[in-house]
């Protein structure tokens, strides 16, 4: 099985005609983020993360948290005082602390979190609109993303791998408000040619896998698959090594599945394939049955 988990490192472009974005530098101090009531606020981290909520916010009737493609979608349904939330990078283990509060009239402006320690002088000047030459377009590794100016999709594509762009686009297309979906030139939604249930994707778990949609760009295809836990007693940590098939990358929206009947018993996995869709990457049921018979 060829499967690697690809963290979503998509760059957040700040084009002149885009929606307003508040840039918050991460300096190892908790970031204070007030949320409006009954309105979603987006926080771009550009990392595949897991979110740890304190008990006061664990109730979905108080706060809804969705994480997809390196972006947090936060919506408070009632006002609450400041609560500390722990956000961890799935790949590196780095931890970011957010002090969330909610009140009527708070800003809904999108937030981009950047690592101020890693921002180069060229990037710092670019974020204020005074970039020069092409040096501001060169990407460098950082614990959290650095601020970077962009003239549009072409520059973004040169700095970000296509599988990352596709995964982010698919997650936004399914779960983000329409007005916040970033345009991605050349991407198209494609037919999946898949059955209603993918029984061979996670055969070792009591999970129902249902394909939701597929998108293609430059020979790459990402397919979103809904995963539902059928076990009413057990929860499962999701591990990409359990997936059966030939995938370039697999990105889970959440790190685990709670028992069936809970609010966290369903998640989505985004599977990226090369030169063909998911129908070519999955192991046929007949082949899997033969393999099982050979080991019995």
mmCIF file of C-alpha atoms in Angstrom:
data_model
loop_
_atom_site.group_PDB
_atom_site.id
_atom_site.type_symbol
_atom_site.label_atom_id
_atom_site.label_comp_id
_atom_site.label_asym_id
_atom_site.label_seq_id
_atom_site.Cartn_x
_atom_site.Cartn_y
_atom_site.Cartn_z
ATOM 1 C CA UNK A 1 0.000 0.000 0.000
ATOM 2 C CA UNK A 2 1.322 3.374 -0.957
ATOM 3 C CA UNK A 3 -0.113 6.059 1.233
ATOM 4 C CA UNK A 4 1.457 9.089 2.890
ATOM 5 C CA UNK A 5 -0.291 11.751 4.854
ATOM 6 C CA UNK A 6 0.249 15.162 3.383
ATOM 7 C CA UNK A 7 -0.090 18.144 5.654
ATOM 8 C CA UNK A 8 -1.905 21.041 4.088
ATOM 9 C CA UNK A 9 0.614 23.870 3.700
ATOM 10 C CA UNK A 10 -1.378 26.045 1.287
ATOM 11 C CA UNK A 11 -0.306 29.724 1.148
ATOM 12 C CA UNK A 12 -2.961 32.325 1.952
ATOM 13 C CA UNK A 13 -2.886 34.930 -0.821
ATOM 14 C CA UNK A 14 -3.672 38.494 0.093
ATOM 15 C CA UNK A 15 -4.707 39.908 -3.263
ATOM 16 C CA UNK A 16 -5.772 43.509 -3.432
ATOM 17 C CA UNK A 17 -9.384 42.711 -4.286
ATOM 18 C CA UNK A 18 -9.734 39.869 -1.745
ATOM 19 C CA UNK A 19 -11.658 39.976 1.514
ATOM 20 C CA UNK A 20 -9.939 41.786 4.392
ATOM 21 C CA UNK A 21 -7.532 39.626 6.359
ATOM 22 C CA UNK A 22 -6.123 40.304 9.814
ATOM 23 C CA UNK A 23 -2.541 39.057 10.162
ATOM 24 C CA UNK A 24 -1.632 37.767 13.625
ATOM 25 C CA UNK A 25 2.044 37.059 14.407
ATOM 26 C CA UNK A 26 2.674 33.910 16.450
ATOM 27 C CA UNK A 27 5.362 34.748 19.035
ATOM 28 C CA UNK A 28 4.794 31.806 21.391
ATOM 29 C CA UNK A 29 2.156 33.748 23.283
ATOM 30 C CA UNK A 30 -1.555 32.878 23.212
ATOM 31 C CA UNK A 31 -3.439 34.656 20.428
ATOM 32 C CA UNK A 32 -6.586 36.473 21.519
ATOM 33 C CA UNK A 33 -9.396 35.818 19.032
ATOM 34 C CA UNK A 34 -12.865 37.241 19.734
ATOM 35 C CA UNK A 35 -15.686 35.581 17.814
ATOM 36 C CA UNK A 36 -18.981 37.101 16.725
ATOM 37 C CA UNK A 37 -22.134 35.299 17.846
ATOM 38 C CA UNK A 38 -23.960 33.305 15.144
ATOM 39 C CA UNK A 39 -21.377 34.211 12.490
ATOM 40 C CA UNK A 40 -18.427 32.147 11.300
ATOM 41 C CA UNK A 41 -14.842 33.362 11.647
ATOM 42 C CA UNK A 42 -12.017 31.775 9.665
ATOM 43 C CA UNK A 43 -8.494 31.289 11.015
ATOM 44 C CA UNK A 44 -5.876 30.214 8.457
ATOM 45 C CA UNK A 45 -2.977 28.244 9.970
ATOM 46 C CA UNK A 46 -1.767 26.399 6.857
ATOM 47 C CA UNK A 47 -1.121 23.267 8.904
ATOM 48 C CA UNK A 48 -3.130 20.071 9.313
ATOM 49 C CA UNK A 49 -4.080 20.421 12.975
ATOM 50 C CA UNK A 50 -6.073 18.834 15.765
ATOM 51 C CA UNK A 51 -7.983 21.038 18.182
ATOM 52 C CA UNK A 52 -8.305 20.448 21.913
ATOM 53 C CA UNK A 53 -11.305 22.184 23.472
ATOM 54 C CA UNK A 54 -11.782 22.927 27.179
ATOM 55 C CA UNK A 55 -14.930 21.460 28.771
ATOM 56 C CA UNK A 56 -16.729 24.806 28.605
ATOM 57 C CA UNK A 57 -16.505 24.795 24.794
ATOM 58 C CA UNK A 58 -16.924 21.078 24.123
ATOM 59 C CA UNK A 59 -20.685 21.521 23.744
ATOM 60 C CA UNK A 60 -21.512 21.891 20.020
ATOM 61 C CA UNK A 61 -24.404 24.152 20.982
ATOM 62 C CA UNK A 62 -21.861 26.665 22.306
ATOM 63 C CA UNK A 63 -19.093 26.467 19.690
ATOM 64 C CA UNK A 64 -18.683 24.679 16.378
ATOM 65 C CA UNK A 65 -15.102 23.971 15.286
ATOM 66 C CA UNK A 66 -14.240 22.532 11.869
ATOM 67 C CA UNK A 67 -10.680 21.991 10.671
ATOM 68 C CA UNK A 68 -9.973 21.436 6.985
ATOM 69 C CA UNK A 69 -6.954 22.020 4.792
ATOM 70 C CA UNK A 70 -5.054 24.067 7.370
ATOM 71 C CA UNK A 71 -8.045 26.325 8.088
ATOM 72 C CA UNK A 72 -10.189 26.564 11.228
ATOM 73 C CA UNK A 73 -13.855 27.471 10.834
ATOM 74 C CA UNK A 74 -15.126 28.795 14.169
ATOM 75 C CA UNK A 75 -18.752 29.644 14.922
ATOM 76 C CA UNK A 76 -20.035 30.615 18.365
ATOM 77 C CA UNK A 77 -23.747 30.174 19.042
ATOM 78 C CA UNK A 78 -23.711 32.109 22.317
ATOM 79 C CA UNK A 79 -21.463 34.579 24.100
ATOM 80 C CA UNK A 80 -18.750 33.216 26.405
ATOM 81 C CA UNK A 81 -15.753 34.493 28.357
ATOM 82 C CA UNK A 82 -12.173 33.826 27.307
ATOM 83 C CA UNK A 83 -11.297 30.135 27.070
ATOM 84 C CA UNK A 84 -7.898 28.707 26.125
ATOM 85 C CA UNK A 85 -7.868 26.321 23.160
ATOM 86 C CA UNK A 86 -4.917 24.099 22.254
ATOM 87 C CA UNK A 87 -4.136 23.622 18.549
ATOM 88 C CA UNK A 88 -1.497 21.043 17.596
ATOM 89 C CA UNK A 89 0.248 20.507 14.270
ATOM 90 C CA UNK A 90 -0.450 16.865 13.364
ATOM 91 C CA UNK A 91 2.894 16.462 11.591
ATOM 92 C CA UNK A 92 5.420 18.343 13.746
ATOM 93 C CA UNK A 93 3.657 18.299 17.110
ATOM 94 C CA UNK A 94 4.043 22.092 17.471
ATOM 95 C CA UNK A 95 1.384 23.637 19.704
ATOM 96 C CA UNK A 96 -0.395 26.958 19.217
ATOM 97 C CA UNK A 97 -2.573 28.461 21.957
ATOM 98 C CA UNK A 98 -5.714 30.454 21.184
ATOM 99 C CA UNK A 99 -7.655 32.501 23.735
ATOM 100 C CA UNK A 100 -11.171 32.393 22.316
ATOM 101 C CA UNK A 101 -14.079 34.514 23.470
ATOM 102 C CA UNK A 102 -17.436 35.325 21.907
ATOM 103 C CA UNK A 103 -19.555 38.456 22.028
ATOM 104 C CA UNK A 104 -22.127 40.296 19.975
ATOM 105 C CA UNK A 105 -20.603 42.628 17.416
ATOM 106 C CA UNK A 106 -17.118 41.083 17.358
ATOM 107 C CA UNK A 107 -15.265 41.172 14.066
ATOM 108 C CA UNK A 108 -15.782 38.362 11.561
ATOM 109 C CA UNK A 109 -12.679 39.327 9.586
ATOM 110 C CA UNK A 110 -10.571 36.387 8.422
ATOM 111 C CA UNK A 111 -7.348 35.793 10.368
ATOM 112 C CA UNK A 112 -3.997 34.638 8.989
ATOM 113 C CA UNK A 113 -1.560 33.326 11.628
ATOM 114 C CA UNK A 114 2.103 33.868 10.712
ATOM 115 C CA UNK A 115 5.361 33.018 12.458
ATOM 116 C CA UNK A 116 7.096 36.339 13.033
ATOM 117 C CA UNK A 117 10.432 34.653 13.828
ATOM 118 C CA UNK A 118 10.620 33.109 10.378
ATOM 119 C CA UNK A 119 9.428 36.077 8.301
ATOM 120 C CA UNK A 120 12.253 37.432 6.182
ATOM 121 C CA UNK A 121 12.721 41.201 5.561
ATOM 122 C CA UNK A 122 11.485 40.709 2.013
ATOM 123 C CA UNK A 123 8.296 39.133 3.280
ATOM 124 C CA UNK A 124 7.792 41.761 5.936
ATOM 125 C CA UNK A 125 7.941 44.502 3.340
ATOM 126 C CA UNK A 126 5.697 42.515 1.007
ATOM 127 C CA UNK A 127 2.996 42.255 3.639
ATOM 128 C CA UNK A 128 2.879 46.070 3.795
ATOM 129 C CA UNK A 129 2.726 46.402 0.024
ATOM 130 C CA UNK A 130 6.395 47.360 -0.624
ATOM 131 C CA UNK A 131 7.796 44.130 -2.082
ATOM 132 C CA UNK A 132 10.554 44.362 -4.694
ATOM 133 C CA UNK A 133 11.682 41.866 -7.295
ATOM 134 C CA UNK A 134 10.897 38.158 -7.005
ATOM 135 C CA UNK A 135 12.543 37.505 -3.635
ATOM 136 C CA UNK A 136 9.227 37.927 -1.819
ATOM 137 C CA UNK A 137 7.789 34.946 -3.691
ATOM 138 C CA UNK A 138 10.374 32.440 -2.460
ATOM 139 C CA UNK A 139 9.018 30.072 0.184
ATOM 140 C CA UNK A 140 10.991 29.067 3.280
ATOM 141 C CA UNK A 141 10.238 26.463 5.922
ATOM 142 C CA UNK A 142 8.685 27.698 9.158
ATOM 143 C CA UNK A 143 7.056 26.295 12.263
ATOM 144 C CA UNK A 144 3.981 28.306 11.261
ATOM 145 C CA UNK A 145 3.422 30.066 7.922
ATOM 146 C CA UNK A 146 5.137 33.368 7.153
ATOM 147 C CA UNK A 147 3.291 36.295 5.618
ATOM 148 C CA UNK A 148 3.718 36.330 1.837
ATOM 149 C CA UNK A 149 2.380 38.677 -0.828
ATOM 150 C CA UNK A 150 0.876 37.211 -3.968
ATOM 151 C CA UNK A 151 -0.283 38.571 -7.294
ATOM 152 C CA UNK A 152 -2.802 35.756 -7.744
ATOM 153 C CA UNK A 153 -3.207 32.100 -8.483
ATOM 154 C CA UNK A 154 -0.120 31.684 -10.689
ATOM 155 C CA UNK A 155 2.286 32.738 -7.955
ATOM 156 C CA UNK A 156 0.415 30.673 -5.378
ATOM 157 C CA UNK A 157 0.619 27.578 -7.545
ATOM 158 C CA UNK A 158 4.381 27.906 -7.994
ATOM 159 C CA UNK A 159 4.916 27.946 -4.218
ATOM 160 C CA UNK A 160 2.382 25.290 -3.215
ATOM 161 C CA UNK A 161 2.201 21.665 -4.452
ATOM 162 C CA UNK A 162 -0.877 20.825 -6.500
ATOM 163 C CA UNK A 163 -2.035 18.066 -4.082
ATOM 164 C CA UNK A 164 -2.121 20.647 -1.285
ATOM 165 C CA UNK A 165 -4.058 23.138 -3.406
ATOM 166 C CA UNK A 166 -6.538 20.452 -4.433
ATOM 167 C CA UNK A 167 -7.087 19.190 -0.884
ATOM 168 C CA UNK A 168 -7.674 22.694 0.377
ATOM 169 C CA UNK A 169 -10.042 23.501 -2.490
ATOM 170 C CA UNK A 170 -12.056 20.321 -1.911
ATOM 171 C CA UNK A 171 -12.371 20.988 1.828
ATOM 172 C CA UNK A 172 -13.485 24.564 1.230
ATOM 173 C CA UNK A 173 -15.926 23.503 -1.492
ATOM 174 C CA UNK A 174 -17.637 21.065 0.869
ATOM 175 C CA UNK A 175 -17.562 22.900 4.185
ATOM 176 C CA UNK A 176 -16.672 26.583 3.818
ATOM 177 C CA UNK A 177 -19.132 29.385 3.057
ATOM 178 C CA UNK A 178 -19.308 30.047 -0.677
ATOM 179 C CA UNK A 179 -17.932 33.563 -0.352
ATOM 180 C CA UNK A 180 -14.721 32.332 1.307
ATOM 181 C CA UNK A 181 -13.735 29.727 -1.307
ATOM 182 C CA UNK A 182 -10.497 30.786 -2.969
ATOM 183 C CA UNK A 183 -10.545 30.557 -6.780
ATOM 184 C CA UNK A 184 -8.208 27.915 -8.189
ATOM 185 C CA UNK A 185 -7.519 28.289 -11.884
ATOM 186 C CA UNK A 186 -7.859 25.117 -13.923
ATOM 187 C CA UNK A 187 -9.595 23.000 -11.295
ATOM 188 C CA UNK A 188 -12.733 21.130 -12.338
ATOM 189 C CA UNK A 189 -15.181 18.843 -10.605
ATOM 190 C CA UNK A 190 -15.158 15.395 -12.191
ATOM 191 C CA UNK A 191 -17.379 12.299 -12.057
ATOM 192 C CA UNK A 192 -16.227 9.715 -9.517
ATOM 193 C CA UNK A 193 -17.375 6.428 -11.133
ATOM 194 C CA UNK A 194 -17.547 4.860 -7.674
ATOM 195 C CA UNK A 195 -20.134 2.741 -5.826
ATOM 196 C CA UNK A 196 -22.212 4.310 -3.071
ATOM 197 C CA UNK A 197 -20.078 2.600 -0.411
ATOM 198 C CA UNK A 198 -16.331 1.837 -0.536
ATOM 199 C CA UNK A 199 -16.053 -1.381 1.416
ATOM 200 C CA UNK A 200 -12.374 -1.991 0.650
ATOM 201 C CA UNK A 201 -11.062 1.422 1.739
ATOM 202 C CA UNK A 202 -10.928 0.704 5.494
ATOM 203 C CA UNK A 203 -11.745 -3.010 5.788
ATOM 204 C CA UNK A 204 -10.232 -3.358 9.256
ATOM 205 C CA UNK A 205 -12.623 -0.846 10.849
ATOM 206 C CA UNK A 206 -16.430 -0.895 11.282
ATOM 207 C CA UNK A 207 -16.688 2.193 9.108
ATOM 208 C CA UNK A 208 -18.956 3.145 6.220
ATOM 209 C CA UNK A 209 -17.048 5.058 3.521
ATOM 210 C CA UNK A 210 -19.198 7.133 1.159
ATOM 211 C CA UNK A 211 -17.686 9.160 -1.724
ATOM 212 C CA UNK A 212 -18.779 12.819 -1.715
ATOM 213 C CA UNK A 213 -17.058 14.445 -4.679
ATOM 214 C CA UNK A 214 -13.895 14.647 -6.776
ATOM 215 C CA UNK A 215 -11.841 17.504 -8.249
ATOM 216 C CA UNK A 216 -8.983 17.422 -10.793
ATOM 217 C CA UNK A 217 -6.048 19.716 -11.613
ATOM 218 C CA UNK A 218 -2.916 19.102 -13.706
ATOM 219 C CA UNK A 219 -3.251 15.328 -13.698
ATOM 220 C CA UNK A 220 -3.978 15.125 -9.966
ATOM 221 C CA UNK A 221 -7.345 14.134 -8.503
ATOM 222 C CA UNK A 222 -8.645 14.577 -4.974
ATOM 223 C CA UNK A 223 -11.659 12.588 -3.806
ATOM 224 C CA UNK A 224 -13.536 13.431 -0.623
ATOM 225 C CA UNK A 225 -14.896 10.394 1.232
ATOM 226 C CA UNK A 226 -17.216 10.567 4.248
ATOM 227 C CA UNK A 227 -16.349 8.131 7.050
ATOM 228 C CA UNK A 228 -19.022 7.055 9.559
ATOM 229 C CA UNK A 229 -18.376 4.926 12.627
ATOM 230 C CA UNK A 230 -20.850 2.024 12.878
ATOM 231 C CA UNK A 231 -19.723 0.919 16.348
ATOM 232 C CA UNK A 232 -21.809 2.364 19.180
ATOM 233 C CA UNK A 233 -19.203 1.542 21.829
ATOM 234 C CA UNK A 234 -15.751 2.191 20.418
ATOM 235 C CA UNK A 235 -13.926 5.272 19.175
ATOM 236 C CA UNK A 236 -11.061 5.023 16.680
ATOM 237 C CA UNK A 237 -7.912 7.020 16.057
ATOM 238 C CA UNK A 238 -7.565 7.438 12.297
ATOM 239 C CA UNK A 239 -4.280 6.261 10.800
ATOM 240 C CA UNK A 240 -3.561 6.637 7.053
ATOM 241 C CA UNK A 241 -1.709 3.304 7.120
ATOM 242 C CA UNK A 242 -5.070 1.571 7.514
ATOM 243 C CA UNK A 243 -6.257 2.823 4.133
ATOM 244 C CA UNK A 244 -6.122 0.197 1.399
ATOM 245 C CA UNK A 245 -5.187 1.468 -2.064
ATOM 246 C CA UNK A 246 -2.638 3.386 -4.120
ATOM 247 C CA UNK A 247 -2.838 7.001 -2.908
ATOM 248 C CA UNK A 248 -0.376 9.859 -3.068
ATOM 249 C CA UNK A 249 -1.744 11.442 0.100
ATOM 250 C CA UNK A 250 -4.538 11.139 2.644
ATOM 251 C CA UNK A 251 -5.728 13.983 4.864
ATOM 252 C CA UNK A 252 -8.308 13.382 7.593
ATOM 253 C CA UNK A 253 -10.491 16.300 8.638
ATOM 254 C CA UNK A 254 -10.492 14.994 12.221
ATOM 255 C CA UNK A 255 -7.949 12.686 13.921
ATOM 256 C CA UNK A 256 -10.521 10.226 15.284
ATOM 257 C CA UNK A 257 -14.074 8.868 15.052
ATOM 258 C CA UNK A 258 -16.266 8.857 18.155
ATOM 259 C CA UNK A 259 -18.830 6.079 18.785
ATOM 260 C CA UNK A 260 -21.895 6.036 16.582
ATOM 261 C CA UNK A 261 -24.641 8.362 17.721
ATOM 262 C CA UNK A 262 -22.297 11.099 18.975
ATOM 263 C CA UNK A 263 -21.699 14.398 17.194
ATOM 264 C CA UNK A 264 -18.167 13.289 16.254
ATOM 265 C CA UNK A 265 -18.996 9.912 14.701
ATOM 266 C CA UNK A 266 -18.455 11.229 11.174
ATOM 267 C CA UNK A 267 -15.510 12.844 9.398
ATOM 268 C CA UNK A 268 -14.066 13.212 5.900
ATOM 269 C CA UNK A 269 -10.843 11.967 4.336
ATOM 270 C CA UNK A 270 -9.369 13.641 1.252
ATOM 271 C CA UNK A 271 -7.512 11.153 -0.988
ATOM 272 C CA UNK A 272 -5.173 12.432 -3.698
ATOM 273 C CA UNK A 273 -4.331 10.211 -6.665
ATOM 274 C CA UNK A 274 -2.158 10.682 -9.735
ATOM 275 C CA UNK A 275 -3.158 9.959 -13.350
ATOM 276 C CA UNK A 276 -6.623 8.717 -12.553
ATOM 277 C CA UNK A 277 -9.379 8.877 -9.995
ATOM 278 C CA UNK A 278 -10.084 6.882 -6.883
ATOM 279 C CA UNK A 279 -11.739 4.127 -8.927
ATOM 280 C CA UNK A 280 -8.288 3.115 -10.189
ATOM 281 C CA UNK A 281 -6.578 3.451 -6.804
ATOM 282 C CA UNK A 282 -8.849 1.200 -4.742
ATOM 283 C CA UNK A 283 -8.135 -2.502 -4.350
ATOM 284 C CA UNK A 284 -10.889 -4.538 -6.062
ATOM 285 C CA UNK A 285 -13.028 -6.588 -3.689
ATOM 286 C CA UNK A 286 -12.198 -9.810 -5.526
ATOM 287 C CA UNK A 287 -8.472 -9.194 -5.156
ATOM 288 C CA UNK A 288 -8.840 -8.474 -1.438
ATOM 289 C CA UNK A 289 -10.883 -11.642 -0.893
ATOM 290 C CA UNK A 290 -8.247 -13.709 -2.694
ATOM 291 C CA UNK A 291 -5.520 -12.209 -0.533
ATOM 292 C CA UNK A 292 -7.486 -13.040 2.632
ATOM 293 C CA UNK A 293 -8.037 -16.612 1.454
ATOM 294 C CA UNK A 294 -4.334 -16.987 0.747
ATOM 295 C CA UNK A 295 -3.423 -16.016 4.309
ATOM 296 C CA UNK A 296 -6.053 -18.178 5.976
#
